[in-house]
Amino acid sequence: MGFEDTVLLSRILTMMTLSFHILYATIGVGIPLMILIAQWVGIKKNDDHYILLARRWARGFVITVAVGVVTGTAIGLQLSLLWPNFMQLAGNVIALPLFMEVFAFFFEAIFLGIYLYTWDRFEDQRKHLLLLIPVALGAAASSVFITIVNAFMNAPQGFDILNGELVNVSPLLAMFNPAMPTKVAHVMATAFMASAFVLASIAALRLVQGSNHIYHKKALLLTMKLGFVFSIATALIGDFSGKYLAEYQPEKLAAAEWHFETEGEARLILFGVLDGEEPKYAIEIPYALSILAHGVPGAEVTGLNEFPEDERPPLWIHYLFDTMVTIGMWLAFFSFVFLFGTWGNWAIITKKWFRWLTVAGGPLALIAIEAGWWFTEVGRQPWILRGYLRTSEAATTSGQVDLMIILFAGLYFILGVGTIVVLSRMYKRNPVEKELADRQKGGKGGDPE
Amino acid sequence: MTLEIIGISVLWLFLFLYVIVASIDFGAGFFNAYSAFTNKQHILTGIIQRYLSPVWEVTNVFFVFFFVGIIGFFPLTAFYYGTTLLIPASIALVLLAVRGSYYAFATYGAKINHRGYIYMYGLSGLLLPASLSPVLAMSEGGFIKMEGSQPYLDYWALFTSPLMWSIVVLSLTAVLYISAVFLTWYANKAGDAKATDLMRKYALVWAGPAIVTATGIIYELRDHNPEHFSRILDLWWAFAISFLLFAGTVYLIWKRKNYGLAFILLVGQFFTAFFAYGVSHYPYLLYPYLTIYDSFTNEAMAIALIIAFIAGLGLLLPSLYLLFRLFLFDKDYVKGKSDYHA
Ligand code: HDD
Ligand code: HEM
Ligand code: HEM
């Protein structure tokens, strides 16, 4: 097998693992905050519904975390297995955040174990709530550190190369690279946003299925509020991400926007198809690209013409960018309508089709997460370490990557199906109405057995 | 002490901790499956669920710590081991997934207690050490070879090597032995006489094979890597201490006395042997290509990693203490009197 093939195969396997892991990771980062908020509201309002909400979310959360841990271990090891040349270079410069991430994992895993197995063990609910804070912090910290590594791949700094030798390495400079602030902020905001909409989907689904319990309505309202707040934050930070790109990775922005010539007063192109260098059937928003890139309508935006052919990212990332932004805008708008409607007692809020739209929010947010990562990653091509190391030079020379693709595809399929089956079985066997009734009878609820 | 030595000592220590906690986890799964097979499942399942379910993720992080740390301190290992370990490491990942999903799907989740699943979970506990331990054999040299400038793994040489097989067999016996001794203690604390008796029996059964296979490896090394072998002989006293500690554990278990001390002696036994082995391996990470000196990262990164490690430890130790206090040393919890699972 040729070297070219192992590069392609390694890319496919990495893409598969990351795309699968990121779903669980995003939920892993976002859900602890949601549980924290629900439990806190429950304690403050002395409302058992919110406490139960937190508890039921926590039960499902354990399962997604476990799969997140498994797939995360896979990607962590695969980075060295599939990209040994990259890891050898990266290990010298950016190993610090990777290493710190491990401590964040420890912290999260330890307190999660404690939190899950100490429900009702303390007289004072607030003590139990305190245990969740390290879980949320640990999850957030691990996403910060790993995102820093990814930021470094996009905007490497903190070292010099002298005659093929790495010199003047500064681990802190490498960590605090220009891509880091926007990336970390965007990843965190989107994780919270996506988690809120996923939980809203579940509540809405129960309402669509005919339950009219106030428990689900409370859950839906709380999660939609959170979803709205974080979707606004996401859009704002996304705008900053665009400005970062214009400054430091203009080729990525230009490829995403089909912006071929450097020019001012640049228009933003949404969707459409390319005919040579001319977009067709596209929605064009005048000045919008200049505003996204620099904040002023007249600003000049660097075009693809400034880059040699072999350093241009693939043009199809345009659709990834559009997908992400459209979903972001839609969810911000939709949750706004929902909140406004709830507040004004509008009739449409309780209509079935509207509830179905709410159900769609969770999957849409997850699609936006995937689109965002694919956009960042594919948009960095042909580089693995922008400006220093090409993806084609970084891959393993091992000839068995194809077999491993089959192996892991099977594994992820089983884990994915397993998650869905187990989660739905778990909640079906122990519906909230039953659990509420049990709790009223004085039993503390707890294990469904 | 040089930075290189600090780095490798930290990694070796965490690898040792992983070996101990993972052995407990792997072996417990196997005993559980075995007792399901002989229809005595109720004896062990409760204990396994109470102790293992809250801590398996922590166990897993020890493993992650090791492979992230070694790339951090010794980036050149990515080049030699990363390229050659694709298949064994991928198999290990799938096996780890089987275990992780068992906890998620069978113990926390919908309680899928299908027998096939229990057997798979148990079997993965044996296959995992068997798939991870050949790396130790590979580090002795002779299996990773160079083709031009690219390393590759000579599978034929590996699979026909008595050294590799004796390391695999040692890893299996050690897993079962460590796990049985720990569970004897835990079951005894839980006041479960039946489970204690069962685990005590397993501990005694596996003690002999564990010590015989350990000696076998030293013997195999004589032919395979004479340089390493002679360095081991220089450290004969450490292995002698290790053997005395082993004898102490077996004596206590035999006499049904002080299982807690027996487990501590066992940790001491493995600690001395593991470190003596590590010291004798020095300075090689991979005979004869890679030493800890020529693969070491730059000084700035090394210092940053060590600072991060100390800070991290400051966070980790109190948290681990809390975890153990709640789940290992809390009488009511261990006895299963209270169920506080979400
Ligand atoms: C450690 C940093 C890191 C992080 C946080 C991510 N990736 Fe990445 N990704 C890589 C490190 C990387 C890589 C291993 O370095 C690859 C392989 C080739 C390349 O250029 O980068 C890569 C490639 C790569 C590709 C293939 C691009 C191509 O071949 O054109 C896709 C689709 C993704 N990744 C998807 C993701 C997803 C869904 C992520 C969400 C978790 C993600 N990446 C985060
Ligand atoms: C190349 C990229 C990545 C690598 C190498 C990686 C590595 C890992 C590893 C090794 C684990 C398991 C840790 C354990 O044993 O507990 C893990 C879990 C996790 N990862 Fe990733 N990860 C990557 C990308 C991401 C990203 C982009 C995020 C967040 C935005 C993320 C968030 C998490 C979280 C929160 C967990 C804990 C499990 C959970 O709560 O679901 N990871 N990751
Ligand atoms: C609403 C408008 C949005 C804008 C203007 C926007 C903008 C951007 C930009 C410019 C990047 C690339 C950053 C880079 O490559 O360095 C990016 C990446 C990303 N986006 Fe968005 N985004 C928006 C909404 C969303 C939404 C709704 C989600 C998911 C819920 C999302 C998830 C992501 C993710 C996960 C990444 C990869 C991480 C990163 O590079 O920051 N985005 N976004």
mmCIF file of N, CA, C and O in Angstrom, chain B residues 2-33:
data_model
loop_
_atom_site.group_PDB
_atom_site.id
_atom_site.type_symbol
_atom_site.label_atom_id
_atom_site.label_comp_id
_atom_site.label_asym_id
_atom_site.label_seq_id
_atom_site.Cartn_x
_atom_site.Cartn_y
_atom_site.Cartn_z
ATOM 1 N N THR B 2 18.410 14.207 37.225
ATOM 2 C CA THR B 2 18.199 14.966 36.003
ATOM 3 C C THR B 2 16.707 15.029 35.682
ATOM 4 O O THR B 2 15.904 14.255 36.217
ATOM 5 N N LEU B 3 16.347 15.957 34.790
ATOM 6 C CA LEU B 3 14.942 16.078 34.396
ATOM 7 C C LEU B 3 14.444 14.788 33.766
ATOM 8 O O LEU B 3 13.303 14.386 33.954
ATOM 9 N N GLU B 4 15.330 14.147 33.013
ATOM 10 C CA GLU B 4 14.930 12.895 32.358
ATOM 11 C C GLU B 4 14.486 11.862 33.392
ATOM 12 O O GLU B 4 13.477 11.176 33.222
ATOM 13 N N ILE B 5 15.277 11.774 34.479
ATOM 14 C CA ILE B 5 14.964 10.758 35.490
ATOM 15 C C ILE B 5 13.665 11.115 36.204
ATOM 16 O O ILE B 5 12.831 10.241 36.467
ATOM 17 N N ILE B 6 13.483 12.404 36.494
ATOM 18 C CA ILE B 6 12.222 12.793 37.133
ATOM 19 C C ILE B 6 11.061 12.401 36.236
ATOM 20 O O ILE B 6 10.075 11.801 36.668
ATOM 21 N N GLY B 7 11.206 12.728 34.946
ATOM 22 C CA GLY B 7 10.120 12.440 34.013
ATOM 23 C C GLY B 7 9.780 10.954 33.984
ATOM 24 O O GLY B 7 8.624 10.560 34.151
ATOM 25 N N ILE B 8 10.782 10.120 33.813
ATOM 26 C CA ILE B 8 10.494 8.694 33.675
ATOM 27 C C ILE B 8 9.989 8.121 35.000
ATOM 28 O O ILE B 8 9.136 7.225 35.012
ATOM 29 N N SER B 9 10.469 8.669 36.135
ATOM 30 C CA SER B 9 9.998 8.144 37.418
ATOM 31 C C SER B 9 8.516 8.433 37.615
ATOM 32 O O SER B 9 7.754 7.578 38.074
ATOM 33 N N VAL B 10 8.117 9.664 37.256
ATOM 34 C CA VAL B 10 6.707 10.019 37.371
ATOM 35 C C VAL B 10 5.853 9.077 36.524
ATOM 36 O O VAL B 10 4.835 8.539 36.968
ATOM 37 N N LEU B 11 6.298 8.860 35.286
ATOM 38 C CA LEU B 11 5.519 8.011 34.392
ATOM 39 C C LEU B 11 5.470 6.573 34.894
ATOM 40 O O LEU B 11 4.436 5.913 34.854
ATOM 41 N N TRP B 12 6.612 6.086 35.372
ATOM 42 C CA TRP B 12 6.674 4.705 35.846
ATOM 43 C C TRP B 12 5.776 4.531 37.065
ATOM 44 O O TRP B 12 5.093 3.525 37.207
ATOM 45 N N LEU B 13 5.758 5.549 37.934
ATOM 46 C CA LEU B 13 4.906 5.476 39.120
ATOM 47 C C LEU B 13 3.429 5.399 38.716
ATOM 48 O O LEU B 13 2.679 4.574 39.233
ATOM 49 N N PHE B 14 3.034 6.227 37.771
ATOM 50 C CA PHE B 14 1.627 6.189 37.367
ATOM 51 C C PHE B 14 1.304 4.904 36.620
ATOM 52 O O PHE B 14 0.191 4.387 36.721
ATOM 53 N N LEU B 15 2.271 4.383 35.880
ATOM 54 C CA LEU B 15 2.031 3.102 35.219
ATOM 55 C C LEU B 15 1.841 2.011 36.278
ATOM 56 O O LEU B 15 0.962 1.152 36.162
ATOM 57 N N PHE B 16 2.637 2.095 37.326
ATOM 58 C CA PHE B 16 2.498 1.119 38.404
ATOM 59 C C PHE B 16 1.100 1.217 39.028
ATOM 60 O O PHE B 16 0.424 0.202 39.231
ATOM 61 N N LEU B 17 0.672 2.465 39.308
ATOM 62 C CA LEU B 17 -0.661 2.621 39.898
ATOM 63 C C LEU B 17 -1.724 2.056 38.964
ATOM 64 O O LEU B 17 -2.682 1.424 39.395
ATOM 65 N N TYR B 18 -1.530 2.284 37.658
ATOM 66 C CA TYR B 18 -2.500 1.734 36.718
ATOM 67 C C TYR B 18 -2.493 0.217 36.775
ATOM 68 O O TYR B 18 -3.549 -0.422 36.784
ATOM 69 N N VAL B 19 -1.311 -0.373 36.831
ATOM 70 C CA VAL B 19 -1.228 -1.834 36.874
ATOM 71 C C VAL B 19 -2.021 -2.363 38.069
ATOM 72 O O VAL B 19 -2.797 -3.313 37.946
ATOM 73 N N ILE B 20 -1.875 -1.715 39.222
ATOM 74 C CA ILE B 20 -2.586 -2.210 40.399
ATOM 75 C C ILE B 20 -4.102 -2.005 40.273
ATOM 76 O O ILE B 20 -4.879 -2.958 40.377
ATOM 77 N N VAL B 21 -4.524 -0.760 39.997
ATOM 78 C CA VAL B 21 -5.978 -0.538 39.981
ATOM 79 C C VAL B 21 -6.632 -1.263 38.813
ATOM 80 O O VAL B 21 -7.736 -1.798 38.941
ATOM 81 N N ALA B 22 -5.940 -1.307 37.676
ATOM 82 C CA ALA B 22 -6.541 -1.989 36.538
ATOM 83 C C ALA B 22 -6.602 -3.491 36.770
ATOM 84 O O ALA B 22 -7.554 -4.150 36.369
ATOM 85 N N SER B 23 -5.591 -4.045 37.449
ATOM 86 C CA SER B 23 -5.627 -5.481 37.713
ATOM 87 C C SER B 23 -6.838 -5.830 38.561
ATOM 88 O O SER B 23 -7.514 -6.836 38.325
ATOM 89 N N ILE B 24 -7.105 -4.990 39.557
ATOM 90 C CA ILE B 24 -8.268 -5.246 40.401
ATOM 91 C C ILE B 24 -9.527 -5.270 39.548
ATOM 92 O O ILE B 24 -10.350 -6.184 39.618
ATOM 93 N N ASP B 25 -9.626 -4.262 38.674
ATOM 94 C CA ASP B 25 -10.789 -4.143 37.807
ATOM 95 C C ASP B 25 -10.893 -5.325 36.833
ATOM 96 O O ASP B 25 -11.933 -5.975 36.730
ATOM 97 N N PHE B 26 -9.789 -5.627 36.151
ATOM 98 C CA PHE B 26 -9.819 -6.708 35.155
ATOM 99 C C PHE B 26 -10.145 -8.048 35.811
ATOM 100 O O PHE B 26 -10.969 -8.817 35.331
ATOM 101 N N GLY B 27 -9.454 -8.324 36.911
ATOM 102 C CA GLY B 27 -9.634 -9.619 37.549
ATOM 103 C C GLY B 27 -11.044 -9.782 38.096
ATOM 104 O O GLY B 27 -11.659 -10.836 37.959
ATOM 105 N N ALA B 28 -11.566 -8.696 38.682
ATOM 106 C CA ALA B 28 -12.921 -8.777 39.231
ATOM 107 C C ALA B 28 -13.914 -9.168 38.150
ATOM 108 O O ALA B 28 -14.800 -9.994 38.365
ATOM 109 N N GLY B 29 -13.733 -8.571 36.955
ATOM 110 C CA GLY B 29 -14.632 -8.914 35.855
ATOM 111 C C GLY B 29 -14.541 -10.383 35.516
ATOM 112 O O GLY B 29 -15.549 -11.048 35.278
ATOM 113 N N PHE B 30 -13.332 -10.902 35.544
ATOM 114 C CA PHE B 30 -13.169 -12.305 35.202
ATOM 115 C C PHE B 30 -13.808 -13.209 36.265
ATOM 116 O O PHE B 30 -14.553 -14.134 35.944
ATOM 117 N N PHE B 31 -13.542 -12.910 37.535
ATOM 118 C CA PHE B 31 -14.134 -13.748 38.593
ATOM 119 C C PHE B 31 -15.659 -13.686 38.548
ATOM 120 O O PHE B 31 -16.343 -14.675 38.780
ATOM 121 N N ASN B 32 -16.156 -12.489 38.227
ATOM 122 C CA ASN B 32 -17.597 -12.330 38.127
ATOM 123 C C ASN B 32 -18.164 -13.235 37.036
ATOM 124 O O ASN B 32 -19.144 -13.952 37.246
ATOM 125 N N ALA B 33 -17.496 -13.226 35.879
ATOM 126 C CA ALA B 33 -17.974 -14.054 34.779
ATOM 127 C C ALA B 33 -17.856 -15.529 35.146
ATOM 128 O O ALA B 33 -18.738 -16.334 34.865
#
